[in-house]
XYZ file of C-alpha atoms in Angstrom:
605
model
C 22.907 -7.506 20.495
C 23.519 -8.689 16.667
C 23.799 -6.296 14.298
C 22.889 -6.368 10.850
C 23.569 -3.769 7.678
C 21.235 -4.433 4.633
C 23.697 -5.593 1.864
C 22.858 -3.204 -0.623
C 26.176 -2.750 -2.639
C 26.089 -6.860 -3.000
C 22.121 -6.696 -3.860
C 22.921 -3.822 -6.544
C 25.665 -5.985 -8.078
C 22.988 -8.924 -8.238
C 20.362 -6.436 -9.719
C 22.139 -4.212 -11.675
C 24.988 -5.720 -12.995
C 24.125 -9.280 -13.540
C 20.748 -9.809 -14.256
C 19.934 -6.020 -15.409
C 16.872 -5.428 -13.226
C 16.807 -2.234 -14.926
C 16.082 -3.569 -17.938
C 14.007 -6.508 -16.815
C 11.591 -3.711 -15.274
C 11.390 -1.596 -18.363
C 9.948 -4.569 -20.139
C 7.520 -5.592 -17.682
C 3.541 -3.664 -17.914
C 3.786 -1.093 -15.096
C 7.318 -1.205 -15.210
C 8.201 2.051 -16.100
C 7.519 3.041 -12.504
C 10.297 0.932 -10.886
C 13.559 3.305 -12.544
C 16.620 2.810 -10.549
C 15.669 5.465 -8.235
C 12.526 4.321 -7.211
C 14.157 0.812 -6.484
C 17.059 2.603 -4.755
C 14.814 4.652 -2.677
C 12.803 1.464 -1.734
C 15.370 -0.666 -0.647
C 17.268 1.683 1.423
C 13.626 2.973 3.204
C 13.038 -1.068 3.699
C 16.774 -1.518 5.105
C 16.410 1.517 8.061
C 13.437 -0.162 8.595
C 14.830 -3.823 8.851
C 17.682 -2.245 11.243
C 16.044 0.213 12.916
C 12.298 -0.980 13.675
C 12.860 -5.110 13.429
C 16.192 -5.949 14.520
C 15.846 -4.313 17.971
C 12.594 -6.557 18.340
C 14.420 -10.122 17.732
C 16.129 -11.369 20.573
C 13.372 -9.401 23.099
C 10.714 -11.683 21.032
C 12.543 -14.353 21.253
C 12.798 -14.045 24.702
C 9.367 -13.009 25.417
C 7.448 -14.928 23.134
C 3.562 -14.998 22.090
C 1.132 -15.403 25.236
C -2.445 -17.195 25.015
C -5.009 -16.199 27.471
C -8.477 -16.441 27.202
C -8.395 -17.354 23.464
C -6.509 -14.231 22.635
C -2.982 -14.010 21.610
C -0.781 -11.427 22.456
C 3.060 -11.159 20.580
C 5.803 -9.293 22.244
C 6.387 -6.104 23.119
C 6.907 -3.520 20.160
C 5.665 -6.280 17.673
C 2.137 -4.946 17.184
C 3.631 -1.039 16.684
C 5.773 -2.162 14.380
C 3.532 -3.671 12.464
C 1.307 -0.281 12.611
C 4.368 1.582 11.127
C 4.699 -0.977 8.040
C 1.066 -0.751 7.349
C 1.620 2.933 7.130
C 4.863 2.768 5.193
C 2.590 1.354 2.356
C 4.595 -2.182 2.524
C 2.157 -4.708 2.706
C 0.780 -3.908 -1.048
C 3.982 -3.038 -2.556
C 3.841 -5.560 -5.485
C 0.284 -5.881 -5.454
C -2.250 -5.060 -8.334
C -3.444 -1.250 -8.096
C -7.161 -2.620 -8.747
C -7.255 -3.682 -5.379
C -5.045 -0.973 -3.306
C -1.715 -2.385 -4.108
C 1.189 -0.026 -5.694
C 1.636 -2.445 -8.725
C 5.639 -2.755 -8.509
C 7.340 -5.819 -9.297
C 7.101 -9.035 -7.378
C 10.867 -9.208 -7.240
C 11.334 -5.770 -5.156
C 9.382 -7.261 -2.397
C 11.292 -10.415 -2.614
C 14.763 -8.261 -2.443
C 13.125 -6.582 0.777
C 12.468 -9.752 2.683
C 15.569 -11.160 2.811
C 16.181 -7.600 4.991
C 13.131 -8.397 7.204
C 14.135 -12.434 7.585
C 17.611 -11.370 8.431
C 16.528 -8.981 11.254
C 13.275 -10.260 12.751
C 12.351 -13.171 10.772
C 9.268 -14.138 13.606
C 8.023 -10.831 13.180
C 8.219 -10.713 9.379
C 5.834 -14.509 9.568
C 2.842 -12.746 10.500
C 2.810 -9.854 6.658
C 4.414 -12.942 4.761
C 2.048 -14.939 5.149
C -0.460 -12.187 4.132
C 1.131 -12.195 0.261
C 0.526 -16.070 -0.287
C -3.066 -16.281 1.069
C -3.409 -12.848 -1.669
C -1.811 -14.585 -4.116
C -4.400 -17.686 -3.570
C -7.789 -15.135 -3.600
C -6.354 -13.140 -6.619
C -6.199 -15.887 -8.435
C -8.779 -18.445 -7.410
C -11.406 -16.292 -5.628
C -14.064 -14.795 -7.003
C -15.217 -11.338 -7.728
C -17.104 -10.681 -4.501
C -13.903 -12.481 -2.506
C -11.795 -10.116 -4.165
C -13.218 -7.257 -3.151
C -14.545 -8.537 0.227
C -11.075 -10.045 1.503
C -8.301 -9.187 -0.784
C -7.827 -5.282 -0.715
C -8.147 -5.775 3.134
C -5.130 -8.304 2.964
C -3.116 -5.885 0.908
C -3.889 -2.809 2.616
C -1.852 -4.966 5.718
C -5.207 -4.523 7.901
C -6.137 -8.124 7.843
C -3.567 -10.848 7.591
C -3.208 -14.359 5.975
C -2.869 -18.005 6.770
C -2.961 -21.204 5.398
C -4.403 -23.832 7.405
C -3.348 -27.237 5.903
C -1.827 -29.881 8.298
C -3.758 -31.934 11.002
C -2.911 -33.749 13.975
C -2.362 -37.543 12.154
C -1.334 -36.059 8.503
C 1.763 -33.950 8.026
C 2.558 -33.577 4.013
C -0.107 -36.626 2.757
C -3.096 -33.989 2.697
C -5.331 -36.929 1.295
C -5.531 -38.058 4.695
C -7.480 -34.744 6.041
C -10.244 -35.081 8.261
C -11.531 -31.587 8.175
C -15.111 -31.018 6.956
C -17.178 -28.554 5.436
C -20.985 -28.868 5.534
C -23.068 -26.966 2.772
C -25.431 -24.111 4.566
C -29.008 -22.884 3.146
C -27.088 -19.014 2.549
C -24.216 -20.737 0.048
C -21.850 -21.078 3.082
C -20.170 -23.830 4.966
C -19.662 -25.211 8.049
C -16.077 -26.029 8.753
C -15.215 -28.377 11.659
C -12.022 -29.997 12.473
C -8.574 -28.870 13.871
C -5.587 -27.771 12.334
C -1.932 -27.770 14.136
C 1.761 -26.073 12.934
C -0.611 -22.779 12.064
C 1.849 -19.602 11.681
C 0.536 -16.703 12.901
C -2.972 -18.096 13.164
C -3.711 -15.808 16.014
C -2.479 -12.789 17.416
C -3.293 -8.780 18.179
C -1.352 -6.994 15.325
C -4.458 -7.120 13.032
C -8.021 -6.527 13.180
C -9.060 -9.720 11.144
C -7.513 -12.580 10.104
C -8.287 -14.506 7.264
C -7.378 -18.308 7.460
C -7.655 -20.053 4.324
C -8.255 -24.103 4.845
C -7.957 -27.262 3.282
C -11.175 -29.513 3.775
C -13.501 -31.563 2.296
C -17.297 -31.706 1.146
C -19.579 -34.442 2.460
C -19.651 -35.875 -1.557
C -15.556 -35.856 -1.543
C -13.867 -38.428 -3.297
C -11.412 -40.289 -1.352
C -7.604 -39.146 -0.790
C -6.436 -35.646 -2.297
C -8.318 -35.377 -4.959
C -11.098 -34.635 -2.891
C -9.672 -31.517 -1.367
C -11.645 -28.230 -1.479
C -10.287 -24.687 -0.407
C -12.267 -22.357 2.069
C -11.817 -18.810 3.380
C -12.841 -18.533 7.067
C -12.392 -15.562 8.957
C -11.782 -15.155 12.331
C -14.734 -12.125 12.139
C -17.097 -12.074 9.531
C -16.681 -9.116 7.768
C -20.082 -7.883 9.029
C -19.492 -8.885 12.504
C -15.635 -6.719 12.887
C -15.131 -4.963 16.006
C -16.895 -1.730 15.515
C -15.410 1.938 15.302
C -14.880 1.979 19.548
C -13.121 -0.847 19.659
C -16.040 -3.240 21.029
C -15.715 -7.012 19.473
C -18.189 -8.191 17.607
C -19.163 -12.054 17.195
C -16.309 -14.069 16.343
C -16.405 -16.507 13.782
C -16.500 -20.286 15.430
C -12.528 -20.486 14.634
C -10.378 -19.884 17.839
C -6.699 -20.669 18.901
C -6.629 -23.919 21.485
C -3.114 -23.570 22.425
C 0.400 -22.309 21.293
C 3.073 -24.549 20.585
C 6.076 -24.306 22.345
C 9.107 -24.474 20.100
C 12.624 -24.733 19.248
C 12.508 -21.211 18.096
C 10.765 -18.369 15.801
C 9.693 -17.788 19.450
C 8.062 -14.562 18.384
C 5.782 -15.993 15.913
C 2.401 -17.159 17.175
C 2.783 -21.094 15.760
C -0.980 -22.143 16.485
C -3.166 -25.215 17.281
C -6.632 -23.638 15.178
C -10.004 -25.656 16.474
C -12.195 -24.722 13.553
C -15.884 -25.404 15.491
C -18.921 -24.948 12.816
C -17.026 -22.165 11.809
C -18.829 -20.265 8.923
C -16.539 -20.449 5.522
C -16.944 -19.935 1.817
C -15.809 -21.798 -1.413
C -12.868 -21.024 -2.755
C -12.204 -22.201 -6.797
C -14.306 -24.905 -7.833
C -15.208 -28.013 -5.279
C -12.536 -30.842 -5.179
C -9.912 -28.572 -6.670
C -8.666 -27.037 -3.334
C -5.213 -28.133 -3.589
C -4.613 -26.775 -7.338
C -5.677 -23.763 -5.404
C -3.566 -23.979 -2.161
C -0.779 -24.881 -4.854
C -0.799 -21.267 -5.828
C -0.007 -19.880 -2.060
C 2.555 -22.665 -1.096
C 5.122 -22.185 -3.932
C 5.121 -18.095 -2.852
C 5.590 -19.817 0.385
C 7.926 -22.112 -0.345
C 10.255 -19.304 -2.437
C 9.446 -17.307 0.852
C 11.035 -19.890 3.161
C 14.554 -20.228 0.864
C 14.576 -16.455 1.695
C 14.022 -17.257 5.206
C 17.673 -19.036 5.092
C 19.510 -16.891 3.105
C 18.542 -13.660 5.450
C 19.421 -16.041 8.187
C 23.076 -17.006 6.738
C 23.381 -13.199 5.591
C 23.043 -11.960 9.299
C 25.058 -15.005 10.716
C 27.931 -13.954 8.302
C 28.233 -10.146 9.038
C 28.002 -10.957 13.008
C 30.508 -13.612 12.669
C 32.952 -11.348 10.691
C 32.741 -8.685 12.955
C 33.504 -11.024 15.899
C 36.725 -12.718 14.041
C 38.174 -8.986 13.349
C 37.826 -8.307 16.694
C 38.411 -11.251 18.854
C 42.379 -12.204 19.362
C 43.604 -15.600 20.255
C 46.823 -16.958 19.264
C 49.466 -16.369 16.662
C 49.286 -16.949 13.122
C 51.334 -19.931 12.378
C 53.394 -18.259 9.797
C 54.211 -15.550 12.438
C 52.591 -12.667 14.144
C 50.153 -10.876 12.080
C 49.302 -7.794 14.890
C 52.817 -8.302 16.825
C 51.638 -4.479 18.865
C 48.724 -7.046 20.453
C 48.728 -9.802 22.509
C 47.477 -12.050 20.114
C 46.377 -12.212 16.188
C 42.557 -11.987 15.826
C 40.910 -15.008 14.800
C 40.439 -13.412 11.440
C 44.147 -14.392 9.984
C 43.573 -17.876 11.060
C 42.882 -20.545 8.014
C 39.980 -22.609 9.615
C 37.609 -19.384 10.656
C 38.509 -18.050 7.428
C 37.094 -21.454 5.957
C 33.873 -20.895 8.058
C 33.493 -17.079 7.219
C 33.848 -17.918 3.466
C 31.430 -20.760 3.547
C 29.247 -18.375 5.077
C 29.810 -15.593 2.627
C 30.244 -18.046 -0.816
C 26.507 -19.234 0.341
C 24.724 -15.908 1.106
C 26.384 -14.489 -2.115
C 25.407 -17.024 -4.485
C 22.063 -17.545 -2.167
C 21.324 -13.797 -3.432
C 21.985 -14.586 -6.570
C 19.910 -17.577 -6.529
C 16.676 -15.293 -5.393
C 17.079 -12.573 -7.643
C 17.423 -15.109 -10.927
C 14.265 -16.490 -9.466
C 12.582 -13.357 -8.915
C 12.974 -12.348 -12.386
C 10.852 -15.577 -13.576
C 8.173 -14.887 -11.035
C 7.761 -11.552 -12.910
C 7.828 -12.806 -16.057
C 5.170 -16.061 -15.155
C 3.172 -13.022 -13.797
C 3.398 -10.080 -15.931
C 5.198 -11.370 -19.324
C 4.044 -10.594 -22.601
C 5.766 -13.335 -24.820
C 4.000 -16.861 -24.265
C 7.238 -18.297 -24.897
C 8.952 -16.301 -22.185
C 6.027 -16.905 -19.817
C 6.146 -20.526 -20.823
C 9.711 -20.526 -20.084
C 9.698 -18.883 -17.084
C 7.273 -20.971 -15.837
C 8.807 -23.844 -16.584
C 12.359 -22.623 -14.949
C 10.854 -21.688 -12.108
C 8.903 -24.571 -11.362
C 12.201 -26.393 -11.545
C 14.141 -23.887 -9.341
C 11.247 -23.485 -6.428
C 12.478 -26.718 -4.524
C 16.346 -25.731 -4.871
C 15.757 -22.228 -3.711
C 13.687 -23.833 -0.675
C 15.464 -26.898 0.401
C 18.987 -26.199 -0.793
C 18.978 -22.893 0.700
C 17.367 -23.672 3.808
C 19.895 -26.615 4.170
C 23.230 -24.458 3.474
C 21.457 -21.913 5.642
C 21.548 -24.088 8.709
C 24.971 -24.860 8.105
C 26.039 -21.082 7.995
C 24.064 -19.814 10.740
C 26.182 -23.382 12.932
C 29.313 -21.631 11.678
C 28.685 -18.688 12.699
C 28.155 -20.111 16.355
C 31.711 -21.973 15.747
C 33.229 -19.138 15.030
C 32.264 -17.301 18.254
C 33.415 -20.506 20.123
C 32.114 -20.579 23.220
C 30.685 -17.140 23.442
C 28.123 -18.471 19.852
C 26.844 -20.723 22.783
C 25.439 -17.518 25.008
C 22.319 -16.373 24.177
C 23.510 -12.415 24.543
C 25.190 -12.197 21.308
C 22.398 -13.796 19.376
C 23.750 -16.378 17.165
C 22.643 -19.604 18.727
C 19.281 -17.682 17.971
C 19.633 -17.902 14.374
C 20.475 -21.285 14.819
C 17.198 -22.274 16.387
C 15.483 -20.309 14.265
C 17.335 -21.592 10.823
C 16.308 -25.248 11.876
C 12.673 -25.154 11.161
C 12.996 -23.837 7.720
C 14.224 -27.456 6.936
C 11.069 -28.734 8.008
C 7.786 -26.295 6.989
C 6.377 -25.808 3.787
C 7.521 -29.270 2.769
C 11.193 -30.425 4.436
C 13.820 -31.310 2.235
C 12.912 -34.478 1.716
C 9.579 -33.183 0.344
C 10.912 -30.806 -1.846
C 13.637 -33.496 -3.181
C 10.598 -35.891 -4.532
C 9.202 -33.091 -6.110
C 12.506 -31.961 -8.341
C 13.536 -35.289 -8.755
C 10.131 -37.265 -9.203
C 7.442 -34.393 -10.137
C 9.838 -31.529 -12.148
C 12.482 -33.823 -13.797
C 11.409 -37.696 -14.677
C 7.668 -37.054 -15.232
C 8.848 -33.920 -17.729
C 11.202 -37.172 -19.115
C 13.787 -34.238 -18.039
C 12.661 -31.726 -20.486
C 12.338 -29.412 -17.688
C 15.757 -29.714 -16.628
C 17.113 -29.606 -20.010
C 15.701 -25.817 -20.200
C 17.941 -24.527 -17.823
C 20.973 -27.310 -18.713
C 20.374 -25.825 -22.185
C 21.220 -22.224 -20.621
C 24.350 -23.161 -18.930
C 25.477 -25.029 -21.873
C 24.953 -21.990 -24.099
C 26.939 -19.938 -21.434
C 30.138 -22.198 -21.237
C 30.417 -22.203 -25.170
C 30.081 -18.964 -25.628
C 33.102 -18.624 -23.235
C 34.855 -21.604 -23.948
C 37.570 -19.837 -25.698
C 37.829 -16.620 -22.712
C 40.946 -18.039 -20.942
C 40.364 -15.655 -17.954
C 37.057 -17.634 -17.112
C 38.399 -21.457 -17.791
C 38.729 -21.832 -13.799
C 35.022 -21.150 -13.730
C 33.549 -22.639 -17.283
C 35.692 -26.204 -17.600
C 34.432 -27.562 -14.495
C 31.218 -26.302 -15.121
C 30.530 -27.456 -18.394
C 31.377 -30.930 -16.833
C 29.107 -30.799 -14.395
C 26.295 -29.591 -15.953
C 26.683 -32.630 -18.484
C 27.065 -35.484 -15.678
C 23.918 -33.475 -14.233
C 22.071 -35.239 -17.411
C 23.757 -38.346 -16.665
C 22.773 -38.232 -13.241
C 19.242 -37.793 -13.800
C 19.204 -40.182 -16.751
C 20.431 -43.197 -14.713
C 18.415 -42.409 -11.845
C 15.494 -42.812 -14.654
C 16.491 -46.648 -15.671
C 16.760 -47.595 -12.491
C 13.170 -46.242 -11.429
C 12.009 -47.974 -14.417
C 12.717 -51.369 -12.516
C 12.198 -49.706 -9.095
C 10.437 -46.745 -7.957
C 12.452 -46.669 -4.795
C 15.665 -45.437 -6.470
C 13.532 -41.952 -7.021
C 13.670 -41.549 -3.348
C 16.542 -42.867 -2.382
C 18.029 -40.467 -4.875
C 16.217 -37.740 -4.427
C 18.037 -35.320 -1.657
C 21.689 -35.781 -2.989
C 20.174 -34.854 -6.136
C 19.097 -31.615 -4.770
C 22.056 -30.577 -3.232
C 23.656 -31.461 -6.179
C 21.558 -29.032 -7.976
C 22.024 -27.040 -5.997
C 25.577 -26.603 -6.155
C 25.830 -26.480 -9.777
C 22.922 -23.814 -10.186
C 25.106 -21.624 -7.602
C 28.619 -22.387 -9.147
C 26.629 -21.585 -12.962
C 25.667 -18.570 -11.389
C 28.979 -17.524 -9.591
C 30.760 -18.272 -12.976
C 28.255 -15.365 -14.277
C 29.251 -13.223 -11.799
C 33.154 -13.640 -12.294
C 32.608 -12.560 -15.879
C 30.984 -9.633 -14.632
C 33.490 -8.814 -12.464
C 35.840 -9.060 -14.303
C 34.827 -6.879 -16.983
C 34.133 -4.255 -14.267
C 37.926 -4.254 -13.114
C 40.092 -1.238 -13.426
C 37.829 1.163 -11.609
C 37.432 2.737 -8.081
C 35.672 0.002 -7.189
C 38.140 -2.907 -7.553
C 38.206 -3.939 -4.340
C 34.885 -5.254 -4.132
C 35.102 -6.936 -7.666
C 38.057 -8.860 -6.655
C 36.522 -9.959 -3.194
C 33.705 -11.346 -5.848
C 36.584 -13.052 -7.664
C 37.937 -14.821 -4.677
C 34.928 -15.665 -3.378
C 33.851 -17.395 -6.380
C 37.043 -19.250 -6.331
C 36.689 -20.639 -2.865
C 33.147 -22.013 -3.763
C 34.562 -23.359 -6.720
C 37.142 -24.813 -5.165
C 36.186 -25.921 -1.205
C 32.551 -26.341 -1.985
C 31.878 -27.437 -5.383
C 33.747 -30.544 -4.893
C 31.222 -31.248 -2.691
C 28.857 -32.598 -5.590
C 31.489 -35.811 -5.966
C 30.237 -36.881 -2.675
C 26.658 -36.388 -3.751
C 27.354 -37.971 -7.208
C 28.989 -40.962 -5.618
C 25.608 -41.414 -3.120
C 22.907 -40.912 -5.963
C 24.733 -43.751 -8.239
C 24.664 -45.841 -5.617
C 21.191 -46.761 -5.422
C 18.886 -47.392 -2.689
C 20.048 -51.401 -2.380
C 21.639 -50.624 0.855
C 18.899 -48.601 2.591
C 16.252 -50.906 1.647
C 18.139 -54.213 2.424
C 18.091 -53.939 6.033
C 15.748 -56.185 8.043
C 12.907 -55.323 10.581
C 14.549 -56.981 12.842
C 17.837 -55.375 12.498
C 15.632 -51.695 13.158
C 13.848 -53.681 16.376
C 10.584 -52.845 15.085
C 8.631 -56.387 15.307
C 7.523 -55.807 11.839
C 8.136 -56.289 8.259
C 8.751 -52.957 6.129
């Protein structure tokens, strides 16, 4: 079986020592209550949990999978105690508002924690995530009597979330929804139609779940801006199974069939037949997806977590294998002459793998955590030009920490089965697992694709790249002010570079969507990933400063591993944005020049 230590010394450096968490939390309201002990506490609680509770769970869920009978989904063994024991730990309303049951700490704690719980069990930890965004939705689109009817439920972890948004014949292009929601004499609705790709839309950890779905009013205007949001849940509050455990009358929503996936076998991934189904009005009507808006970005941050816990546990599995595993000699002579052979360690191509795997879950971290600050700020800032800031920033960063994580993700949990060689192909040791599971966080919550239109198209041109030049401006600020540190230039020449052809970049992707819109998105992923290297290299430039002013102390070791690691990225991976710079210059001529007859499809496109 894996196994999988929370990386806490790597998560303090991130916290502590880079971005001051410390004194990011004494600034916030409520703040005062998150001192380094309480955060220390925390996270090492929510790592013997991750390890202890979750991990053991993974590949026996994975195996076992959810089971449908009778319209009632079970998950594997252990899933639903383990779920009791978080609900008792307090977890599910760790960040939440006190005014409705939560403990009022910082969003970014409970961000640090799931990267534990996606690392360990990430089917498992679907069914509470979930939970947060359909919170996040209520608390700030629902009204008073919602609030109090479904949203201290959600947070005490009794109930859990969904979001029911995609339909048979529309993936992403919500406009094309066929759901409906009839007005009722008591202020209700009537919600008919069926939803597919529904995470944990039905199973027995909770007593209630509450589904919240995108559909539209008899009087809707055409495409999405006829989109209302309802909350439907599977009991009515006034129907719950009473205190013997007897059911009462469900709500008309019900679970038609699992599907049967590539992996996250554990998580119930649901086909939801909504059947007259009694909802209620969330926001105002027509407005639904403003509202939905709200619980995919938490989503969508949630998923780029998803990857990085994925590469993290990939990583430590993979090292542990290459330390031990001996095959061959090192080709500049015997490295462990008492053995048979060198481990795999000493050679250069695993090392290549292990670093890429290490460079991305490092500067992954790092990507999070500088994002979790802005979601506390957007949230619980005091300075409208912070908040505005923030806002802005983060709005810009949400697709990178999705798409370019997820992406980089994949590729490090694939290493981490190369590394194994043939044994990474057996499902006993549990990395072709984190394979299957890495692959779909490509795909929900928007693929990459999705999320590339949005940075490129949505967060950069229509802003006229304002937005971009907010967090260009930063970088630029931090490569003067160390222009002249000659222990950095490795780090700050290249970067400066970059971050100016990142302007040029966008600007002639601009003219050319002037004269075609194509070029956008045509453009659009290699612009990502080439945001997303430069984001990770500004921030692993950040972190070599640090480290190196923390030299010449008992803790060198691990300062110079940050070094090096920062110079491989720098060096093997960074050079990877050429490639992308290359492909984003050279337009979309070539991928919209090719017949319909040269694709065999009998038509024109």
């Amino acid at each position: 079986m894996p196994d999988y230590q929370a990386p806490l010394r790597d998560l303090r450096f991130v916290m502590d020592e880079l971005l001051d968490f410390p004194g990011h939390y004494s600034r916030l309201p409520g703040g005062d209550d998150a001192t380094p002990d309480v955060v220390g506490a925390i996270l090492e609680e929510g790592a013997r949990f991750s390890r202890e509770v979750l991990l053991p769970l993974n590949q026996s869920g994975d195996r076992e999978g959810c089971l449908l009978e009778g319209g009632e989904v079970k998950a594997p063994r252990g899933f639903k105690e383990a779920y009791r024991q978080y609900i008792e730990g307090g977890w599910p309303g760790l960040a939440a508002e006190p005014e409705f049951g939560g403990q009022g700490l910082p969003h970014s704690l409970g961000m640090a924690l799931s990267e534990m719980t996606c690392a360990t069990n990430l089917a498992w930890g679907m069914y509470p995530g979930l939970s947060h965004g359909a919170a996040d939705a209520l608390r700030h689109h629902g009204s008073e009597e919602q609030k109090a009817t479904y949203l201290t439920k959600l947070v005490e972890g009794v109930w859990t979330g969904t979001m029911c948004l995609t339909e048979p014949h529309c993936g992403t292009d919500l406009g094309l929804i066929k759901t409906r929601a009839v007005p009722a004499d008591d202020g209700g609705y009537d919600i008919s139609g069926t939803k597919i790709f529904i995470s944990a839309g039905e199973h027995d950890l909770a007593e209630n779940i509450v589904h919240l779905v995108l559909a539209k009013l008899p009087d809707a205007p055409e495409g999405s801006k006829g989109i209302s949001l309802f909350v439907v849940p599977k009991y009515l509050p006034e129907d719950l199974p009473d205190e013997n455990g007897n059911p009462g009358a469900r709500n008309g929503v019900s679970c038609g069939s699992l599907e049967h996936k590539m992996g996250i076998h554990g998580n119930a991934t649901c086909v939801m037949n909504f059947d007259g189904a009694r909802g209620y009005l969330v926001g105002r009507p027509h407005k639904g997806l403003a509202c939905m808006f709200t619980m995919m970005n938490v989503a969508r941050i949630g998923v780029g977590i998803q990857g990085l816990g994925l590469m993290e546990a990939s990583f430590q599995n993979s090292l542990a294998y290459a330390r031990d595993r001996l095959q061959m000699r090192a080709l500049s002579g015997a490295k462990a002459p008492a053995k048979p052979a060198d481990p795999i360690i000493v050679h250069p191509d695993v090392r290549r793998m292990l670093l890429t795997q290490k460079a991305f879950a490092e500067g992954g971290r790092m990507l999070v955590m500088y994002t979790a600050q802005l979601v506390d700020l957007v949230e619980h800032g005091q300075d409208p030009a912070e908040r505005e800031r923030a806002e802005t920033l983060l709005g810009l960063l949400t697709p990178i920490v999705k798409a370019f994580l997820t992406e980089v993700g994949f590729e490090a949990t694939n290493e981490g089965v190369q590394v194994f060689g043939g044994h990474g192909f057996i499902q006993e040791w549990g990395m072709e697992q984190l394979v299957r599971d890495a692959r779909i966080t490509r795909l929900y919550e928007g693929t990459t694709g999705i999320q590339a239109l949005d940075l490129l198209g949505r967060k950069v041109l229509m802003s006229q790249g304002e937005t971009l030049k907010v967090f260009t401006k930063e970088i630029h600020q931090f490569c003067k002010a160390e222009a002249d540190n000659p222990a950095l230039q490795e780090f700050v020449a290249p970067l400066a570079k970059l971050n100016a052809e990142w302007g040029e970049l966008t600007m002639g992707v601009g003219m050319k969507a002037m004269n075609d819109r194509e070029e956008v998105g045509a453009a659009s992923v290699d612009y990502l990933m080439y945001s997303g290297y430069v984001t990770l290299a500004y921030l692993f430039a950040r972190a070599a400063k640090q480290s190196q002013q923390s030299l010449g102390g008992e803790e060198d070791a691990f300062y110079r591993a940050k070094l090096d690691t920062a110079r491989f990225f720098y060096q093997r991976l960074l050079p990877r944005t050429r490639a992308h710079a290359e492909m984003i210059k050279a337009g979309g001529a070539s991928l919209m020049a090719i017949s319909a007859e040269d694709f065999g499809l009998g038509f024109e496109i």
